[in-house]
Amino acid sequence: MEHTAMEMTATDRPGLMSEISAVLAELGCHVSGAVAWTHNKRAACIVYMEDDLKHGPIMDPYRVAQIQAQLENVVEAHHYEGERRTVRLAAPAASQTHTERRLHQLMAADRDYEQCCSCGYDSSGDDVAHRQKKGSNSTEVKIENCKEKGYSIVTVRSMDRPKLLFDTICTLTDLQYVVFHASISSFESIAIQVIFYFCPLYLTAPAKS
């Protein structure tokens, strides 16, 4: 069955999803499913809904605009001025992307990684990765080019966590690369090494050795 999807990115605050559910119920929307991710005090959520009376996707443009306006008011009430947030109602055809794949895209667009202590620079401008090199928990990325076979080898060493491989594959896909092979090894669930062989989408698959 087709559904209308609400996509939201916001600051992770208690009570937000409860109020969204209440507003949707008042507007005659039946929630058939919802999935949310949180990271670094940010949240991304996809809510699948249908018309409570017609038992199908919400197609009336006026009603879609009304629902989105109400949801934007709810989300805005949970944020301070200047805090970034987005609310979008997606048409049924646009909501067919795999849910977790879409959540990854929403979180990446929301820049949830900016406050990650293991990459880039902190608010003082210091190189955080450089300061953490002495520790065993730092993230290390190595890229090697194999010109004769037309692909690259990416080695990632980091803390092991759920969905690490999924997030890495999604990131490479968003960068227009195709993964042809990957191998993973872990030790005591602390560190994980991921090796990828990939090439741009416009190139053919690398030759087998």
Short mmCIF file of N, CA and C in Angstrom, two decimals, residues 19-138:
data_model
loop_
_atom_site.label_atom_id
_atom_site.label_comp_id
_atom_site.label_asym_id
_atom_site.label_seq_id
_atom_site.Cartn_x
_atom_site.Cartn_y
_atom_site.Cartn_z
N GLU A 19 4.28 14.81 20.32
CA GLU A 19 3.44 15.91 19.84
C GLU A 19 3.14 15.77 18.35
N ILE A 20 4.11 15.29 17.59
CA ILE A 20 3.88 15.08 16.16
C ILE A 20 2.78 14.03 15.95
N SER A 21 2.84 12.95 16.72
CA SER A 21 1.82 11.90 16.61
C SER A 21 0.44 12.44 16.96
N ALA A 22 0.37 13.28 18.00
CA ALA A 22 -0.92 13.84 18.41
C ALA A 22 -1.50 14.75 17.33
N VAL A 23 -0.65 15.57 16.72
CA VAL A 23 -1.11 16.48 15.66
C VAL A 23 -1.61 15.69 14.46
N LEU A 24 -0.89 14.66 14.08
CA LEU A 24 -1.31 13.84 12.94
C LEU A 24 -2.65 13.17 13.21
N ALA A 25 -2.86 12.72 14.43
CA ALA A 25 -4.14 12.10 14.79
C ALA A 25 -5.27 13.11 14.69
N GLU A 26 -5.03 14.34 15.16
CA GLU A 26 -6.05 15.38 15.10
C GLU A 26 -6.39 15.76 13.65
N LEU A 27 -5.42 15.63 12.76
CA LEU A 27 -5.62 15.98 11.36
C LEU A 27 -6.17 14.82 10.53
N GLY A 28 -6.51 13.74 11.19
CA GLY A 28 -7.10 12.60 10.48
C GLY A 28 -6.10 11.77 9.71
N CYS A 29 -4.87 11.70 10.21
CA CYS A 29 -3.83 10.91 9.56
C CYS A 29 -3.56 9.65 10.37
N HIS A 30 -3.59 8.52 9.72
CA HIS A 30 -3.27 7.25 10.38
C HIS A 30 -1.80 6.94 10.17
N VAL A 31 -1.05 6.82 11.25
CA VAL A 31 0.38 6.52 11.17
C VAL A 31 0.55 5.00 11.05
N SER A 32 1.12 4.57 9.94
CA SER A 32 1.32 3.14 9.72
C SER A 32 2.72 2.67 10.07
N GLY A 33 3.63 3.61 10.25
CA GLY A 33 5.00 3.24 10.62
C GLY A 33 5.86 4.47 10.81
N ALA A 34 6.90 4.33 11.62
CA ALA A 34 7.81 5.44 11.86
C ALA A 34 9.17 4.89 12.28
N VAL A 35 10.22 5.52 11.78
CA VAL A 35 11.59 5.14 12.14
C VAL A 35 12.37 6.42 12.40
N ALA A 36 13.19 6.41 13.45
CA ALA A 36 13.97 7.60 13.79
C ALA A 36 15.41 7.21 14.12
N TRP A 37 16.33 8.07 13.76
CA TRP A 37 17.73 7.94 14.13
C TRP A 37 18.13 9.18 14.92
N THR A 38 19.01 9.00 15.90
CA THR A 38 19.56 10.13 16.64
C THR A 38 21.08 10.01 16.69
N HIS A 39 21.76 11.15 16.62
CA HIS A 39 23.22 11.17 16.67
C HIS A 39 23.68 12.58 16.96
N ASN A 40 24.60 12.73 17.91
CA ASN A 40 25.14 14.05 18.24
C ASN A 40 24.05 15.08 18.51
N LYS A 41 23.03 14.68 19.26
CA LYS A 41 21.92 15.56 19.64
C LYS A 41 21.07 16.00 18.45
N ARG A 42 21.23 15.32 17.32
CA ARG A 42 20.40 15.57 16.16
C ARG A 42 19.51 14.36 15.91
N ALA A 43 18.38 14.57 15.26
CA ALA A 43 17.44 13.49 14.99
C ALA A 43 16.94 13.57 13.56
N ALA A 44 16.76 12.41 12.96
CA ALA A 44 16.11 12.31 11.65
C ALA A 44 15.00 11.29 11.78
N CYS A 45 13.87 11.59 11.19
CA CYS A 45 12.71 10.73 11.36
C CYS A 45 11.91 10.65 10.06
N ILE A 46 11.39 9.47 9.79
CA ILE A 46 10.46 9.28 8.67
C ILE A 46 9.20 8.65 9.23
N VAL A 47 8.07 9.30 9.00
CA VAL A 47 6.77 8.80 9.45
C VAL A 47 5.92 8.49 8.22
N TYR A 48 5.46 7.26 8.14
CA TYR A 48 4.58 6.87 7.03
C TYR A 48 3.14 6.99 7.49
N MET A 49 2.33 7.69 6.69
CA MET A 49 0.95 7.94 7.09
C MET A 49 0.01 7.78 5.91
N GLU A 50 -1.28 7.65 6.22
CA GLU A 50 -2.31 7.57 5.19
C GLU A 50 -3.56 8.28 5.67
N ASP A 51 -4.43 8.59 4.76
CA ASP A 51 -5.70 9.24 5.10
C ASP A 51 -6.54 8.28 5.93
N ASP A 52 -6.98 8.74 7.11
CA ASP A 52 -7.71 7.88 8.03
C ASP A 52 -9.06 7.44 7.47
N LEU A 53 -9.63 8.25 6.57
CA LEU A 53 -10.95 7.92 6.01
C LEU A 53 -10.83 7.16 4.69
N LYS A 54 -9.91 7.59 3.84
CA LYS A 54 -9.79 6.99 2.51
C LYS A 54 -8.84 5.79 2.50
N HIS A 55 -8.07 5.62 3.59
CA HIS A 55 -7.13 4.50 3.70
C HIS A 55 -6.17 4.44 2.51
N GLY A 56 -5.58 5.57 2.22
CA GLY A 56 -4.61 5.67 1.14
C GLY A 56 -3.75 6.90 1.33
N PRO A 57 -2.83 7.16 0.42
CA PRO A 57 -1.96 8.33 0.53
C PRO A 57 -2.76 9.62 0.47
N ILE A 58 -2.21 10.66 1.08
CA ILE A 58 -2.87 11.97 1.11
C ILE A 58 -2.47 12.71 -0.16
N MET A 59 -3.41 12.91 -1.06
CA MET A 59 -3.11 13.45 -2.38
C MET A 59 -3.56 14.90 -2.56
N ASP A 60 -4.50 15.37 -1.76
CA ASP A 60 -5.03 16.73 -1.91
C ASP A 60 -3.94 17.75 -1.57
N PRO A 61 -3.51 18.58 -2.52
CA PRO A 61 -2.43 19.55 -2.27
C PRO A 61 -2.74 20.49 -1.10
N TYR A 62 -4.00 20.91 -0.98
CA TYR A 62 -4.37 21.82 0.11
C TYR A 62 -4.18 21.13 1.46
N ARG A 63 -4.60 19.88 1.55
CA ARG A 63 -4.46 19.16 2.82
C ARG A 63 -3.01 18.86 3.14
N VAL A 64 -2.24 18.54 2.12
CA VAL A 64 -0.81 18.30 2.32
C VAL A 64 -0.14 19.56 2.88
N ALA A 65 -0.47 20.72 2.30
CA ALA A 65 0.10 21.99 2.78
C ALA A 65 -0.34 22.28 4.21
N GLN A 66 -1.59 21.96 4.53
CA GLN A 66 -2.09 22.20 5.88
C GLN A 66 -1.37 21.32 6.90
N ILE A 67 -1.20 20.06 6.57
CA ILE A 67 -0.51 19.13 7.47
C ILE A 67 0.94 19.56 7.67
N GLN A 68 1.61 19.92 6.58
CA GLN A 68 3.01 20.33 6.70
C GLN A 68 3.13 21.59 7.55
N ALA A 69 2.23 22.54 7.38
CA ALA A 69 2.28 23.77 8.17
C ALA A 69 2.12 23.48 9.66
N GLN A 70 1.19 22.58 9.99
CA GLN A 70 0.98 22.23 11.40
C GLN A 70 2.21 21.52 11.98
N LEU A 71 2.80 20.63 11.20
CA LEU A 71 3.99 19.92 11.67
C LEU A 71 5.17 20.87 11.84
N GLU A 72 5.30 21.83 10.94
CA GLU A 72 6.37 22.82 11.06
C GLU A 72 6.21 23.63 12.34
N ASN A 73 4.98 23.96 12.70
CA ASN A 73 4.73 24.70 13.94
C ASN A 73 5.15 23.89 15.16
N VAL A 74 4.84 22.59 15.14
CA VAL A 74 5.21 21.73 16.27
C VAL A 74 6.72 21.64 16.40
N VAL A 75 7.40 21.40 15.29
CA VAL A 75 8.85 21.26 15.32
C VAL A 75 9.51 22.58 15.74
N GLU A 76 8.99 23.69 15.22
CA GLU A 76 9.54 25.01 15.57
C GLU A 76 9.43 25.28 17.06
N ALA A 77 8.35 24.83 17.68
CA ALA A 77 8.14 25.06 19.11
C ALA A 77 9.18 24.36 19.97
N HIS A 78 9.84 23.36 19.42
CA HIS A 78 10.86 22.61 20.16
C HIS A 78 12.27 23.11 19.86
N HIS A 79 12.40 24.23 19.19
CA HIS A 79 13.71 24.74 18.81
C HIS A 79 13.87 26.20 19.20
N TYR A 80 15.13 26.56 19.46
CA TYR A 80 15.45 27.95 19.69
C TYR A 80 15.67 28.64 18.35
N GLU A 81 15.65 29.94 18.36
CA GLU A 81 15.85 30.70 17.13
C GLU A 81 17.23 30.40 16.54
N GLY A 82 17.25 30.09 15.27
CA GLY A 82 18.51 29.81 14.59
C GLY A 82 18.87 28.34 14.52
N GLU A 83 18.22 27.50 15.32
CA GLU A 83 18.50 26.07 15.26
C GLU A 83 17.92 25.48 13.97
N ARG A 84 18.73 24.68 13.29
CA ARG A 84 18.28 24.16 12.00
C ARG A 84 17.28 23.02 12.18
N ARG A 85 16.33 22.98 11.26
CA ARG A 85 15.28 21.96 11.29
C ARG A 85 14.64 21.91 9.91
N THR A 86 14.12 20.77 9.53
CA THR A 86 13.42 20.63 8.26
C THR A 86 12.23 19.71 8.44
N VAL A 87 11.16 20.01 7.74
CA VAL A 87 9.96 19.16 7.70
C VAL A 87 9.50 19.10 6.25
N ARG A 88 9.27 17.90 5.76
CA ARG A 88 8.87 17.74 4.36
C ARG A 88 7.92 16.56 4.23
N LEU A 89 6.85 16.77 3.50
CA LEU A 89 5.94 15.68 3.17
C LEU A 89 6.26 15.20 1.76
N ALA A 90 6.59 13.93 1.64
CA ALA A 90 6.99 13.36 0.36
C ALA A 90 5.82 12.63 -0.28
N ALA A 91 5.70 12.79 -1.58
CA ALA A 91 4.66 12.09 -2.33
C ALA A 91 4.95 10.59 -2.30
N PRO A 92 3.94 9.75 -2.50
CA PRO A 92 4.14 8.30 -2.44
C PRO A 92 5.27 7.80 -3.33
N ALA A 93 5.36 8.32 -4.55
CA ALA A 93 6.39 7.86 -5.48
C ALA A 93 7.79 8.19 -4.98
N ALA A 94 7.90 9.29 -4.22
CA ALA A 94 9.22 9.72 -3.74
C ALA A 94 9.59 9.04 -2.43
N SER A 95 8.69 8.29 -1.85
CA SER A 95 8.96 7.69 -0.54
C SER A 95 9.28 6.21 -0.65
N GLN A 96 9.68 5.74 -1.85
CA GLN A 96 9.95 4.34 -2.05
C GLN A 96 11.39 3.96 -1.72
N THR A 97 12.26 4.94 -1.48
CA THR A 97 13.64 4.66 -1.11
C THR A 97 13.66 3.87 0.19
N HIS A 98 14.59 2.92 0.28
CA HIS A 98 14.74 2.14 1.50
C HIS A 98 14.82 3.08 2.70
N THR A 99 14.04 2.78 3.73
CA THR A 99 13.89 3.71 4.85
C THR A 99 15.22 4.07 5.49
N GLU A 100 16.04 3.09 5.83
CA GLU A 100 17.31 3.38 6.49
C GLU A 100 18.28 4.09 5.55
N ARG A 101 18.19 3.78 4.28
CA ARG A 101 19.01 4.49 3.29
C ARG A 101 18.62 5.96 3.27
N ARG A 102 17.32 6.24 3.30
CA ARG A 102 16.84 7.62 3.29
C ARG A 102 17.22 8.33 4.58
N LEU A 103 17.15 7.63 5.72
CA LEU A 103 17.55 8.24 6.99
C LEU A 103 19.02 8.63 6.96
N HIS A 104 19.84 7.78 6.37
CA HIS A 104 21.26 8.11 6.25
C HIS A 104 21.45 9.38 5.42
N GLN A 105 20.70 9.51 4.34
CA GLN A 105 20.79 10.71 3.50
C GLN A 105 20.34 11.95 4.27
N LEU A 106 19.28 11.81 5.06
CA LEU A 106 18.79 12.95 5.85
C LEU A 106 19.81 13.39 6.89
N MET A 107 20.42 12.43 7.57
CA MET A 107 21.40 12.77 8.59
C MET A 107 22.64 13.40 7.96
N ALA A 108 23.05 12.90 6.82
CA ALA A 108 24.21 13.46 6.14
C ALA A 108 23.93 14.89 5.68
N ALA A 109 22.74 15.12 5.14
CA ALA A 109 22.37 16.47 4.71
C ALA A 109 22.26 17.42 5.90
N ASP A 110 21.91 16.88 7.06
CA ASP A 110 21.78 17.68 8.27
C ASP A 110 23.14 17.96 8.92
N ARG A 111 24.20 17.33 8.42
CA ARG A 111 25.56 17.52 8.93
C ARG A 111 25.67 17.11 10.39
N ASP A 112 25.07 15.96 10.72
CA ASP A 112 25.13 15.48 12.11
C ASP A 112 26.55 15.13 12.53
N TYR A 113 27.45 14.95 11.57
CA TYR A 113 28.82 14.54 11.85
C TYR A 113 29.70 15.70 12.30
N GLU A 114 29.23 16.94 12.20
CA GLU A 114 30.09 18.10 12.44
C GLU A 114 30.64 18.15 13.85
N GLN A 115 29.91 17.60 14.83
CA GLN A 115 30.38 17.64 16.20
C GLN A 115 31.07 16.36 16.61
N CYS A 116 31.35 15.50 15.63
CA CYS A 116 32.01 14.23 15.93
C CYS A 116 33.43 14.50 16.41
N CYS A 117 33.79 13.92 17.54
CA CYS A 117 35.09 14.22 18.14
C CYS A 117 36.23 13.51 17.44
N SER A 118 35.92 12.57 16.53
CA SER A 118 36.97 11.78 15.93
C SER A 118 37.36 12.25 14.54
N CYS A 119 36.79 13.36 14.08
CA CYS A 119 37.13 13.81 12.74
C CYS A 119 37.14 15.32 12.66
N GLY A 120 37.97 15.83 11.75
CA GLY A 120 37.99 17.27 11.47
C GLY A 120 38.61 18.08 12.60
N TYR A 121 38.04 19.27 12.80
CA TYR A 121 38.54 20.22 13.77
C TYR A 121 37.46 20.55 14.77
N ASP A 122 37.87 20.88 15.98
CA ASP A 122 36.89 21.27 16.98
C ASP A 122 36.63 22.76 16.90
N SER A 123 35.84 23.29 17.84
CA SER A 123 35.45 24.70 17.79
C SER A 123 36.62 25.64 17.97
N SER A 124 37.73 25.15 18.54
CA SER A 124 38.89 26.01 18.73
C SER A 124 39.82 26.01 17.53
N GLY A 125 39.51 25.15 16.53
CA GLY A 125 40.34 25.09 15.34
C GLY A 125 41.46 24.09 15.43
N ASP A 126 41.55 23.33 16.54
CA ASP A 126 42.60 22.35 16.69
C ASP A 126 42.26 21.09 15.90
N ASP A 127 43.29 20.44 15.39
CA ASP A 127 43.11 19.20 14.64
C ASP A 127 42.85 18.08 15.63
N VAL A 128 41.60 17.69 15.76
CA VAL A 128 41.22 16.67 16.74
C VAL A 128 41.83 15.33 16.39
N ALA A 129 41.80 14.98 15.10
CA ALA A 129 42.34 13.68 14.69
C ALA A 129 43.82 13.58 15.04
N HIS A 130 44.56 14.70 14.87
CA HIS A 130 45.98 14.70 15.18
C HIS A 130 46.21 14.47 16.66
N ARG A 131 45.37 15.11 17.51
CA ARG A 131 45.53 14.96 18.94
C ARG A 131 45.21 13.55 19.40
N GLN A 132 44.37 12.84 18.65
CA GLN A 132 43.94 11.53 19.08
C GLN A 132 44.76 10.38 18.50
N LYS A 133 45.76 10.70 17.70
CA LYS A 133 46.52 9.65 17.05
C LYS A 133 47.19 8.72 18.05
N LYS A 134 47.49 9.24 19.22
CA LYS A 134 48.15 8.42 20.22
C LYS A 134 47.19 7.38 20.80
N GLY A 135 45.92 7.63 20.72
CA GLY A 135 44.94 6.71 21.27
C GLY A 135 44.57 5.63 20.28
N SER A 136 44.16 4.48 20.80
CA SER A 136 43.81 3.35 19.94
C SER A 136 42.41 3.49 19.38
N ASN A 137 41.64 4.47 19.85
CA ASN A 137 40.26 4.61 19.41
C ASN A 137 40.08 5.62 18.28
N SER A 138 41.17 6.17 17.77
CA SER A 138 41.05 7.17 16.72
C SER A 138 40.68 6.51 15.40
#
